[in-house]
Amino acid sequence: MDPESPGTRQWRVPAVLPVVKAGGGVALVALGLLLADRDPVRLVLAGVLAAALLVWAARDVLAPVRLAVDPDGLTVIHGFAGHRRLPWPQVEAITVDRRTRLGLASAVLEVDTGESLHLFGRYDLDADPAEVAEELDAVRPTS
């Protein structure tokens, strides 16, 4: 996919997000060492949580592009750091699910192929999911 061709667009994780996650992992290790008080359970728990955050940050570095579109279809993140191509005929629906919970509003972009559902939040796209849905609809060929 040529990022310069018309109708081609990519959405990726914000560049600061993996840095924040890695910093959180380092902070957890530091807190674990500081507050462990010779308790190996606390230290192991902090280490496990830090490792999980670092793996999560590594995914953002290895596969920052979560969604891409071109005139032929979509490319979505698949698995830990892989990508899956979805030609337009496979895409059944592109919708935005809006919910309010505990006073906080959230929106999730849903790409439905009938066999699989791909979900993208604001931090996956670094954009408002409703705006991304509009752009996808503009590129999607009419049948």
Short mmCIF file of N, CA, C and O in Angstrom, two decimals:
data_model
loop_
_atom_site.label_atom_id
_atom_site.label_comp_id
_atom_site.label_asym_id
_atom_site.label_seq_id
_atom_site.Cartn_x
_atom_site.Cartn_y
_atom_site.Cartn_z
N MET A 1 0.85 -1.16 0.00
CA MET A 1 0.00 0.00 0.00
C MET A 1 0.89 1.23 0.00
O MET A 1 1.73 1.39 0.85
N ASP A 2 0.69 2.10 -0.98
CA ASP A 2 1.47 3.32 -1.10
C ASP A 2 0.80 4.43 -0.31
O ASP A 2 -0.30 4.85 -0.63
N PRO A 3 1.47 4.93 0.77
CA PRO A 3 0.82 5.95 1.60
C PRO A 3 0.60 7.27 0.89
O PRO A 3 -0.12 8.12 1.38
N GLU A 4 1.17 7.46 -0.29
CA GLU A 4 1.01 8.72 -1.01
C GLU A 4 -0.12 8.69 -2.03
O GLU A 4 -0.49 9.71 -2.57
N SER A 5 -0.68 7.52 -2.34
CA SER A 5 -1.71 7.45 -3.36
C SER A 5 -3.04 7.99 -2.84
O SER A 5 -3.31 7.94 -1.64
N PRO A 6 -3.87 8.53 -3.74
CA PRO A 6 -5.15 9.08 -3.31
C PRO A 6 -6.05 8.00 -2.68
O PRO A 6 -6.08 6.88 -3.13
N GLY A 7 -6.77 8.38 -1.65
CA GLY A 7 -7.68 7.44 -1.00
C GLY A 7 -6.98 6.52 -0.02
O GLY A 7 -7.60 5.65 0.55
N THR A 8 -5.68 6.70 0.18
CA THR A 8 -4.93 5.87 1.11
C THR A 8 -4.70 6.66 2.39
O THR A 8 -4.28 7.81 2.36
N ARG A 9 -4.98 6.01 3.52
CA ARG A 9 -4.83 6.69 4.81
C ARG A 9 -4.51 5.66 5.86
O ARG A 9 -4.97 4.51 5.79
N GLN A 10 -3.71 6.04 6.85
CA GLN A 10 -3.36 5.15 7.96
C GLN A 10 -3.68 5.83 9.28
O GLN A 10 -3.53 7.04 9.41
N TRP A 11 -4.10 5.02 10.25
CA TRP A 11 -4.31 5.50 11.61
C TRP A 11 -3.44 4.67 12.52
O TRP A 11 -3.40 3.45 12.42
N ARG A 12 -2.74 5.35 13.41
CA ARG A 12 -1.77 4.67 14.26
C ARG A 12 -1.87 5.12 15.70
O ARG A 12 -2.49 6.13 16.00
N VAL A 13 -1.23 4.37 16.56
CA VAL A 13 -1.17 4.68 17.98
C VAL A 13 -0.39 5.99 18.16
O VAL A 13 0.61 6.21 17.48
N PRO A 14 -0.84 6.88 19.05
CA PRO A 14 -0.06 8.11 19.30
C PRO A 14 1.36 7.75 19.74
O PRO A 14 1.57 6.80 20.50
N ALA A 15 2.34 8.51 19.26
CA ALA A 15 3.74 8.21 19.54
C ALA A 15 4.08 8.23 21.02
O ALA A 15 4.97 7.52 21.48
N VAL A 16 3.36 9.01 21.80
CA VAL A 16 3.66 9.13 23.22
C VAL A 16 3.15 7.93 24.02
O VAL A 16 3.65 7.65 25.12
N LEU A 17 2.20 7.19 23.49
CA LEU A 17 1.58 6.10 24.25
C LEU A 17 2.56 5.00 24.67
O LEU A 17 2.57 4.60 25.84
N PRO A 18 3.40 4.47 23.77
CA PRO A 18 4.35 3.44 24.24
C PRO A 18 5.35 3.98 25.26
O PRO A 18 5.77 3.25 26.16
N VAL A 19 5.69 5.25 25.16
CA VAL A 19 6.60 5.85 26.13
C VAL A 19 5.94 5.89 27.51
O VAL A 19 6.57 5.58 28.53
N VAL A 20 4.67 6.27 27.55
CA VAL A 20 3.94 6.32 28.82
C VAL A 20 3.82 4.92 29.41
O VAL A 20 4.01 4.72 30.62
N LYS A 21 3.51 3.94 28.58
CA LYS A 21 3.38 2.56 29.08
C LYS A 21 4.71 2.05 29.61
O LYS A 21 4.76 1.43 30.68
N ALA A 22 5.80 2.29 28.89
CA ALA A 22 7.12 1.86 29.34
C ALA A 22 7.51 2.58 30.63
O ALA A 22 8.06 1.97 31.56
N GLY A 23 7.19 3.88 30.71
CA GLY A 23 7.46 4.62 31.94
C GLY A 23 6.68 4.07 33.11
O GLY A 23 7.19 4.00 34.24
N GLY A 24 5.45 3.66 32.87
CA GLY A 24 4.64 3.04 33.91
C GLY A 24 5.26 1.73 34.38
O GLY A 24 5.24 1.41 35.58
N GLY A 25 5.80 0.97 33.44
CA GLY A 25 6.47 -0.29 33.81
C GLY A 25 7.69 -0.05 34.68
O GLY A 25 7.90 -0.73 35.69
N VAL A 26 8.49 0.94 34.30
CA VAL A 26 9.67 1.28 35.10
C VAL A 26 9.24 1.78 36.48
O VAL A 26 9.85 1.42 37.50
N ALA A 27 8.20 2.61 36.53
CA ALA A 27 7.71 3.12 37.82
C ALA A 27 7.21 1.98 38.71
O ALA A 27 7.43 2.00 39.93
N LEU A 28 6.57 0.98 38.12
CA LEU A 28 6.10 -0.17 38.91
C LEU A 28 7.27 -0.94 39.51
O LEU A 28 7.21 -1.38 40.67
N VAL A 29 8.32 -1.13 38.73
CA VAL A 29 9.50 -1.83 39.26
C VAL A 29 10.11 -1.02 40.40
O VAL A 29 10.45 -1.56 41.46
N ALA A 30 10.21 0.30 40.21
CA ALA A 30 10.78 1.15 41.26
C ALA A 30 9.92 1.11 42.52
O ALA A 30 10.45 0.99 43.64
N LEU A 31 8.60 1.19 42.36
CA LEU A 31 7.70 1.10 43.52
C LEU A 31 7.80 -0.27 44.19
O LEU A 31 7.76 -0.37 45.42
N GLY A 32 7.91 -1.30 43.37
CA GLY A 32 8.05 -2.65 43.93
C GLY A 32 9.31 -2.78 44.77
O GLY A 32 9.29 -3.36 45.87
N LEU A 33 10.41 -2.23 44.27
CA LEU A 33 11.66 -2.29 45.03
C LEU A 33 11.59 -1.43 46.29
O LEU A 33 12.10 -1.80 47.35
N LEU A 34 10.93 -0.30 46.17
CA LEU A 34 10.83 0.62 47.29
C LEU A 34 9.89 0.12 48.39
O LEU A 34 10.18 0.23 49.58
N LEU A 35 8.77 -0.47 47.97
CA LEU A 35 7.74 -0.85 48.94
C LEU A 35 7.69 -2.35 49.26
O LEU A 35 6.83 -2.78 50.00
N ALA A 36 8.58 -3.13 48.68
CA ALA A 36 8.52 -4.59 48.87
C ALA A 36 8.75 -4.97 50.32
O ALA A 36 8.17 -5.94 50.82
N ASP A 37 9.61 -4.24 51.02
CA ASP A 37 9.86 -4.51 52.43
C ASP A 37 10.19 -5.98 52.66
O ASP A 37 9.62 -6.64 53.54
N ARG A 38 11.08 -6.49 51.82
CA ARG A 38 11.55 -7.89 51.88
C ARG A 38 10.43 -8.91 51.65
O ARG A 38 10.53 -10.06 52.06
N ASP A 39 9.35 -8.46 51.03
CA ASP A 39 8.24 -9.36 50.71
C ASP A 39 8.36 -9.75 49.24
O ASP A 39 8.12 -8.93 48.36
N PRO A 40 8.73 -10.99 48.94
CA PRO A 40 8.94 -11.37 47.55
C PRO A 40 7.64 -11.35 46.72
O PRO A 40 7.69 -11.14 45.51
N VAL A 41 6.51 -11.51 47.36
CA VAL A 41 5.24 -11.51 46.63
C VAL A 41 4.99 -10.13 46.01
O VAL A 41 4.61 -10.01 44.85
N ARG A 42 5.21 -9.08 46.78
CA ARG A 42 5.03 -7.72 46.27
C ARG A 42 5.99 -7.43 45.12
O ARG A 42 5.60 -6.82 44.12
N LEU A 43 7.22 -7.87 45.28
CA LEU A 43 8.22 -7.62 44.25
C LEU A 43 7.88 -8.39 42.96
O LEU A 43 7.97 -7.84 41.86
N VAL A 44 7.46 -9.63 43.10
CA VAL A 44 7.09 -10.43 41.93
C VAL A 44 5.86 -9.84 41.26
O VAL A 44 5.79 -9.75 40.03
N LEU A 45 4.88 -9.43 42.04
CA LEU A 45 3.67 -8.82 41.49
C LEU A 45 4.01 -7.55 40.71
O LEU A 45 3.52 -7.36 39.59
N ALA A 46 4.84 -6.70 41.27
CA ALA A 46 5.26 -5.48 40.57
C ALA A 46 6.01 -5.84 39.29
O ALA A 46 5.81 -5.20 38.25
N GLY A 47 6.86 -6.86 39.35
CA GLY A 47 7.61 -7.29 38.16
C GLY A 47 6.71 -7.82 37.07
O GLY A 47 6.90 -7.52 35.88
N VAL A 48 5.71 -8.62 37.44
CA VAL A 48 4.78 -9.17 36.45
C VAL A 48 3.96 -8.06 35.80
O VAL A 48 3.79 -8.03 34.57
N LEU A 49 3.46 -7.14 36.61
CA LEU A 49 2.69 -6.03 36.06
C LEU A 49 3.56 -5.13 35.17
O LEU A 49 3.12 -4.67 34.11
N ALA A 50 4.79 -4.90 35.57
CA ALA A 50 5.71 -4.09 34.76
C ALA A 50 6.01 -4.80 33.44
O ALA A 50 6.03 -4.16 32.38
N ALA A 51 6.22 -6.11 33.49
CA ALA A 51 6.48 -6.86 32.25
C ALA A 51 5.28 -6.79 31.31
O ALA A 51 5.45 -6.63 30.10
N ALA A 52 4.08 -6.87 31.86
CA ALA A 52 2.87 -6.77 31.03
C ALA A 52 2.80 -5.40 30.36
O ALA A 52 2.50 -5.31 29.16
N LEU A 53 3.08 -4.35 31.10
CA LEU A 53 3.08 -3.01 30.51
C LEU A 53 4.15 -2.86 29.44
O LEU A 53 3.93 -2.24 28.40
N LEU A 54 5.32 -3.44 29.65
CA LEU A 54 6.39 -3.35 28.66
C LEU A 54 6.06 -4.14 27.39
O LEU A 54 6.37 -3.70 26.28
N VAL A 55 5.40 -5.28 27.54
CA VAL A 55 4.98 -6.04 26.36
C VAL A 55 3.92 -5.26 25.59
O VAL A 55 3.93 -5.20 24.36
N TRP A 56 3.00 -4.63 26.31
CA TRP A 56 1.97 -3.80 25.70
C TRP A 56 2.60 -2.63 24.95
O TRP A 56 2.19 -2.28 23.84
N ALA A 57 3.61 -2.03 25.53
CA ALA A 57 4.33 -0.93 24.88
C ALA A 57 5.08 -1.44 23.65
O ALA A 57 5.13 -0.76 22.61
N ALA A 58 5.65 -2.63 23.75
CA ALA A 58 6.38 -3.21 22.61
C ALA A 58 5.44 -3.43 21.43
O ALA A 58 5.83 -3.21 20.27
N ARG A 59 4.22 -3.84 21.68
CA ARG A 59 3.24 -4.01 20.60
C ARG A 59 3.00 -2.69 19.88
O ARG A 59 2.91 -2.65 18.66
N ASP A 60 2.91 -1.61 20.64
CA ASP A 60 2.69 -0.30 20.03
C ASP A 60 3.87 0.13 19.17
O ASP A 60 3.71 0.85 18.20
N VAL A 61 5.08 -0.29 19.54
CA VAL A 61 6.27 0.04 18.76
C VAL A 61 6.39 -0.85 17.53
O VAL A 61 6.71 -0.39 16.44
N LEU A 62 6.12 -2.15 17.69
CA LEU A 62 6.25 -3.11 16.59
C LEU A 62 5.16 -2.96 15.53
O LEU A 62 5.41 -3.19 14.34
N ALA A 63 3.95 -2.61 15.95
CA ALA A 63 2.83 -2.48 15.01
C ALA A 63 2.04 -1.22 15.33
O ALA A 63 0.93 -1.30 15.85
N PRO A 64 2.60 -0.04 15.04
CA PRO A 64 1.89 1.19 15.40
C PRO A 64 0.65 1.46 14.55
O PRO A 64 -0.29 2.08 15.01
N VAL A 65 0.65 0.97 13.31
CA VAL A 65 -0.49 1.20 12.42
C VAL A 65 -1.58 0.20 12.77
O VAL A 65 -1.40 -1.00 12.65
N ARG A 66 -2.72 0.71 13.23
CA ARG A 66 -3.83 -0.15 13.62
C ARG A 66 -4.84 -0.34 12.50
O ARG A 66 -5.50 -1.37 12.40
N LEU A 67 -4.98 0.66 11.64
CA LEU A 67 -5.97 0.62 10.58
C LEU A 67 -5.45 1.41 9.40
O LEU A 67 -4.89 2.49 9.57
N ALA A 68 -5.62 0.85 8.22
CA ALA A 68 -5.26 1.55 6.98
C ALA A 68 -6.35 1.29 5.96
O ALA A 68 -6.99 0.24 5.96
N VAL A 69 -6.55 2.25 5.07
CA VAL A 69 -7.58 2.12 4.04
C VAL A 69 -7.00 2.55 2.70
O VAL A 69 -6.13 3.42 2.63
N ASP A 70 -7.45 1.90 1.67
CA ASP A 70 -7.14 2.29 0.30
C ASP A 70 -8.35 1.93 -0.56
O ASP A 70 -9.31 1.35 -0.05
N PRO A 71 -8.36 2.27 -1.84
CA PRO A 71 -9.54 1.97 -2.65
C PRO A 71 -9.91 0.49 -2.74
O PRO A 71 -11.05 0.15 -3.02
N ASP A 72 -8.95 -0.41 -2.45
CA ASP A 72 -9.22 -1.85 -2.55
C ASP A 72 -9.74 -2.48 -1.27
O ASP A 72 -10.26 -3.58 -1.29
N GLY A 73 -9.56 -1.80 -0.12
CA GLY A 73 -10.04 -2.37 1.13
C GLY A 73 -9.34 -1.82 2.35
O GLY A 73 -8.70 -0.76 2.30
N LEU A 74 -9.42 -2.58 3.44
CA LEU A 74 -8.84 -2.18 4.72
C LEU A 74 -7.73 -3.12 5.12
O LEU A 74 -7.73 -4.30 4.75
N THR A 75 -6.80 -2.62 5.90
CA THR A 75 -5.80 -3.44 6.55
C THR A 75 -5.94 -3.16 8.04
O THR A 75 -5.88 -2.01 8.47
N VAL A 76 -6.14 -4.22 8.83
CA VAL A 76 -6.37 -4.08 10.27
C VAL A 76 -5.31 -4.84 11.03
O VAL A 76 -4.70 -5.78 10.51
N ILE A 77 -5.09 -4.43 12.27
CA ILE A 77 -4.17 -5.15 13.15
C ILE A 77 -4.78 -6.51 13.43
O ILE A 77 -5.99 -6.65 13.58
N HIS A 78 -3.92 -7.54 13.49
CA HIS A 78 -4.40 -8.91 13.72
C HIS A 78 -3.39 -9.62 14.61
O HIS A 78 -2.21 -9.68 14.29
N GLY A 79 -3.84 -10.13 15.73
CA GLY A 79 -2.92 -10.80 16.65
C GLY A 79 -2.07 -9.79 17.38
O GLY A 79 -2.47 -8.63 17.57
N PHE A 80 -0.89 -10.23 17.79
CA PHE A 80 -0.03 -9.34 18.57
C PHE A 80 0.52 -8.19 17.74
O PHE A 80 0.42 -7.03 18.13
N ALA A 81 1.09 -8.49 16.59
CA ALA A 81 1.69 -7.41 15.78
C ALA A 81 1.52 -7.67 14.28
O ALA A 81 2.23 -7.09 13.48
N GLY A 82 0.58 -8.54 13.92
CA GLY A 82 0.37 -8.82 12.50
C GLY A 82 -0.71 -7.93 11.92
O GLY A 82 -1.35 -7.14 12.61
N HIS A 83 -0.90 -8.06 10.63
CA HIS A 83 -1.94 -7.30 9.94
C HIS A 83 -2.75 -8.24 9.06
O HIS A 83 -2.25 -9.27 8.61
N ARG A 84 -4.00 -7.88 8.85
CA ARG A 84 -4.91 -8.68 8.05
C ARG A 84 -5.56 -7.79 7.01
O ARG A 84 -6.04 -6.70 7.33
N ARG A 85 -5.58 -8.25 5.79
CA ARG A 85 -6.17 -7.49 4.68
C ARG A 85 -7.65 -7.85 4.56
O ARG A 85 -8.01 -9.02 4.56
N LEU A 86 -8.51 -6.84 4.47
CA LEU A 86 -9.94 -7.04 4.30
C LEU A 86 -10.38 -6.33 3.03
O LEU A 86 -10.55 -5.11 3.03
N PRO A 87 -10.57 -7.05 1.93
CA PRO A 87 -11.10 -6.40 0.73
C PRO A 87 -12.51 -5.86 0.99
O PRO A 87 -13.24 -6.39 1.83
N TRP A 88 -12.88 -4.82 0.28
CA TRP A 88 -14.19 -4.18 0.52
C TRP A 88 -15.37 -5.16 0.47
O TRP A 88 -16.28 -5.02 1.30
N PRO A 89 -15.41 -6.13 -0.43
CA PRO A 89 -16.56 -7.05 -0.43
C PRO A 89 -16.72 -7.84 0.88
O PRO A 89 -17.81 -8.28 1.21
N GLN A 90 -15.64 -8.02 1.63
CA GLN A 90 -15.72 -8.73 2.91
C GLN A 90 -16.29 -7.86 4.03
O GLN A 90 -16.78 -8.37 5.03
N VAL A 91 -16.19 -6.55 3.89
CA VAL A 91 -16.62 -5.64 4.95
C VAL A 91 -18.13 -5.45 4.86
O VAL A 91 -18.64 -4.88 3.91
N GLU A 92 -18.84 -5.94 5.88
CA GLU A 92 -20.30 -5.83 5.90
C GLU A 92 -20.77 -4.49 6.45
O GLU A 92 -21.74 -3.92 5.96
N ALA A 93 -20.11 -4.01 7.51
CA ALA A 93 -20.56 -2.77 8.13
C ALA A 93 -19.40 -2.06 8.82
O ALA A 93 -18.49 -2.70 9.34
N ILE A 94 -19.48 -0.75 8.81
CA ILE A 94 -18.57 0.10 9.56
C ILE A 94 -19.45 1.01 10.41
O ILE A 94 -20.22 1.81 9.87
N THR A 95 -19.39 0.84 11.72
CA THR A 95 -20.25 1.60 12.62
C THR A 95 -19.43 2.17 13.78
O THR A 95 -18.29 1.75 14.02
N VAL A 96 -20.03 3.10 14.49
CA VAL A 96 -19.42 3.66 15.69
C VAL A 96 -20.37 3.37 16.85
O VAL A 96 -21.54 3.73 16.80
N ASP A 97 -19.86 2.70 17.86
CA ASP A 97 -20.64 2.38 19.05
C ASP A 97 -20.30 3.42 20.11
O ASP A 97 -19.15 3.53 20.54
N ARG A 98 -21.31 4.19 20.50
CA ARG A 98 -21.12 5.23 21.53
C ARG A 98 -21.79 4.77 22.81
O ARG A 98 -22.93 4.32 22.79
N ARG A 99 -21.08 4.93 23.92
CA ARG A 99 -21.64 4.55 25.22
C ARG A 99 -21.23 5.58 26.27
O ARG A 99 -20.16 6.17 26.18
N THR A 100 -22.09 5.72 27.25
CA THR A 100 -21.78 6.56 28.39
C THR A 100 -21.87 5.69 29.63
O THR A 100 -22.86 5.01 29.85
N ARG A 101 -20.79 5.72 30.41
CA ARG A 101 -20.77 4.91 31.63
C ARG A 101 -20.06 5.71 32.71
O ARG A 101 -18.97 6.23 32.49
N LEU A 102 -20.69 5.79 33.85
CA LEU A 102 -20.15 6.53 34.98
C LEU A 102 -19.82 7.97 34.61
O LEU A 102 -18.82 8.53 35.05
N GLY A 103 -20.62 8.54 33.74
CA GLY A 103 -20.43 9.92 33.35
C GLY A 103 -19.38 10.14 32.27
O GLY A 103 -19.12 11.27 31.88
N LEU A 104 -18.74 9.08 31.81
CA LEU A 104 -17.71 9.20 30.78
C LEU A 104 -18.23 8.65 29.46
O LEU A 104 -18.76 7.54 29.41
N ALA A 105 -18.07 9.41 28.39
CA ALA A 105 -18.51 8.98 27.07
C ALA A 105 -17.34 8.33 26.34
O ALA A 105 -16.20 8.77 26.45
N SER A 106 -17.65 7.28 25.59
CA SER A 106 -16.62 6.63 24.78
C SER A 106 -17.23 6.24 23.44
O SER A 106 -18.44 6.04 23.32
N ALA A 107 -16.36 6.15 22.45
CA ALA A 107 -16.79 5.74 21.11
C ALA A 107 -15.79 4.71 20.60
O ALA A 107 -14.58 4.84 20.81
N VAL A 108 -16.30 3.68 19.94
CA VAL A 108 -15.48 2.62 19.39
C VAL A 108 -15.88 2.40 17.94
O VAL A 108 -17.06 2.26 17.63
N LEU A 109 -14.88 2.39 17.06
CA LEU A 109 -15.11 2.09 15.65
C LEU A 109 -15.19 0.57 15.50
O LEU A 109 -14.32 -0.15 15.97
N GLU A 110 -16.25 0.09 14.85
CA GLU A 110 -16.45 -1.34 14.64
C GLU A 110 -16.42 -1.64 13.15
O GLU A 110 -17.17 -1.04 12.39
N VAL A 111 -15.54 -2.55 12.75
CA VAL A 111 -15.49 -3.02 11.37
C VAL A 111 -15.94 -4.48 11.40
O VAL A 111 -15.26 -5.34 11.95
N ASP A 112 -17.10 -4.73 10.81
CA ASP A 112 -17.73 -6.05 10.86
C ASP A 112 -17.59 -6.73 9.51
O ASP A 112 -18.00 -6.19 8.48
N THR A 113 -17.00 -7.95 9.51
CA THR A 113 -16.89 -8.72 8.28
C THR A 113 -17.87 -9.88 8.26
O THR A 113 -17.86 -10.67 7.32
N GLY A 114 -18.69 -10.00 9.28
CA GLY A 114 -19.61 -11.13 9.37
C GLY A 114 -18.97 -12.28 10.14
O GLY A 114 -19.60 -12.88 10.98
N GLU A 115 -17.71 -12.57 9.85
CA GLU A 115 -16.98 -13.63 10.54
C GLU A 115 -16.12 -13.09 11.67
O GLU A 115 -15.76 -13.82 12.58
N SER A 116 -15.77 -11.82 11.59
CA SER A 116 -14.94 -11.22 12.63
C SER A 116 -15.36 -9.76 12.84
O SER A 116 -15.92 -9.13 11.95
N LEU A 117 -15.08 -9.29 14.04
CA LEU A 117 -15.39 -7.92 14.40
C LEU A 117 -14.10 -7.27 14.88
O LEU A 117 -13.44 -7.78 15.78
N HIS A 118 -13.73 -6.17 14.27
CA HIS A 118 -12.50 -5.45 14.61
C HIS A 118 -12.89 -4.14 15.28
O HIS A 118 -13.65 -3.35 14.71
N LEU A 119 -12.36 -3.93 16.49
CA LEU A 119 -12.71 -2.77 17.29
C LEU A 119 -11.52 -1.84 17.45
O LEU A 119 -10.40 -2.30 17.72
N PHE A 120 -11.76 -0.54 17.31
CA PHE A 120 -10.70 0.45 17.42
C PHE A 120 -11.18 1.62 18.26
O PHE A 120 -12.19 2.24 17.94
N GLY A 121 -10.44 1.91 19.31
CA GLY A 121 -10.76 3.05 20.17
C GLY A 121 -9.96 4.28 19.78
O GLY A 121 -9.14 4.25 18.86
N ARG A 122 -10.18 5.33 20.50
CA ARG A 122 -9.50 6.60 20.24
C ARG A 122 -7.98 6.47 20.28
O ARG A 122 -7.27 7.05 19.48
N TYR A 123 -7.46 5.70 21.24
CA TYR A 123 -6.01 5.56 21.37
C TYR A 123 -5.42 4.57 20.38
O TYR A 123 -4.20 4.51 20.24
N ASP A 124 -6.24 3.79 19.71
CA ASP A 124 -5.75 2.96 18.61
C ASP A 124 -5.57 3.79 17.35
O ASP A 124 -4.70 3.52 16.53
N LEU A 125 -6.42 4.78 17.18
CA LEU A 125 -6.49 5.54 15.93
C LEU A 125 -5.84 6.91 16.00
O LEU A 125 -5.58 7.53 14.98
N ASP A 126 -5.64 7.43 17.20
CA ASP A 126 -5.19 8.81 17.41
C ASP A 126 -6.11 9.78 16.69
O ASP A 126 -5.68 10.79 16.13
N ALA A 127 -7.39 9.45 16.67
CA ALA A 127 -8.42 10.28 16.04
C ALA A 127 -9.78 9.86 16.61
O ALA A 127 -9.91 8.78 17.20
N ASP A 128 -10.76 10.70 16.40
CA ASP A 128 -12.11 10.38 16.83
C ASP A 128 -12.67 9.26 15.95
O ASP A 128 -12.64 9.36 14.72
N PRO A 129 -13.16 8.16 16.54
CA PRO A 129 -13.68 7.05 15.75
C PRO A 129 -14.79 7.47 14.77
O PRO A 129 -14.89 6.91 13.67
N ALA A 130 -15.62 8.45 15.12
CA ALA A 130 -16.68 8.89 14.22
C ALA A 130 -16.09 9.54 12.96
O ALA A 130 -16.58 9.32 11.85
N GLU A 131 -15.03 10.32 13.13
CA GLU A 131 -14.38 10.94 11.97
C GLU A 131 -13.72 9.89 11.08
O GLU A 131 -13.75 9.99 9.86
N VAL A 132 -13.12 8.88 11.71
CA VAL A 132 -12.50 7.79 10.93
C VAL A 132 -13.57 7.04 10.15
O VAL A 132 -13.38 6.71 8.97
N ALA A 133 -14.71 6.79 10.77
CA ALA A 133 -15.81 6.10 10.07
C ALA A 133 -16.26 6.89 8.85
O ALA A 133 -16.52 6.30 7.80
N GLU A 134 -16.34 8.21 8.99
CA GLU A 134 -16.72 9.06 7.85
C GLU A 134 -15.70 8.95 6.72
O GLU A 134 -16.07 8.86 5.55
N GLU A 135 -14.41 8.95 7.07
CA GLU A 135 -13.37 8.82 6.05
C GLU A 135 -13.43 7.45 5.37
O GLU A 135 -13.25 7.35 4.15
N LEU A 136 -13.68 6.41 6.15
CA LEU A 136 -13.78 5.07 5.57
C LEU A 136 -14.97 4.97 4.62
O LEU A 136 -14.87 4.39 3.53
N ASP A 137 -16.09 5.55 5.02
CA ASP A 137 -17.28 5.55 4.15
C ASP A 137 -17.03 6.33 2.86
O ASP A 137 -17.56 5.97 1.80
N ALA A 138 -16.22 7.39 2.94
CA ALA A 138 -15.92 8.18 1.75
C ALA A 138 -15.06 7.41 0.76
O ALA A 138 -15.21 7.57 -0.47
N VAL A 139 -14.19 6.55 1.26
CA VAL A 139 -13.29 5.78 0.39
C VAL A 139 -13.97 4.51 -0.11
O VAL A 139 -13.70 4.04 -1.21
N ARG A 140 -14.89 3.97 0.69
CA ARG A 140 -15.54 2.69 0.36
C ARG A 140 -16.34 2.83 -0.93
O ARG A 140 -17.16 3.74 -1.07
N PRO A 141 -16.12 1.91 -1.87
CA PRO A 141 -16.88 1.97 -3.12
C PRO A 141 -18.36 1.63 -2.88
O PRO A 141 -18.69 0.81 -2.03
N THR A 142 -19.23 2.28 -3.61
CA THR A 142 -20.65 1.97 -3.51
C THR A 142 -20.97 0.82 -4.43
O THR A 142 -20.45 0.70 -5.53
N SER A 143 -21.85 -0.05 -3.96
CA SER A 143 -22.14 -1.25 -4.77
C SER A 143 -23.38 -1.15 -5.58
O SER A 143 -24.14 -0.35 -5.67
#
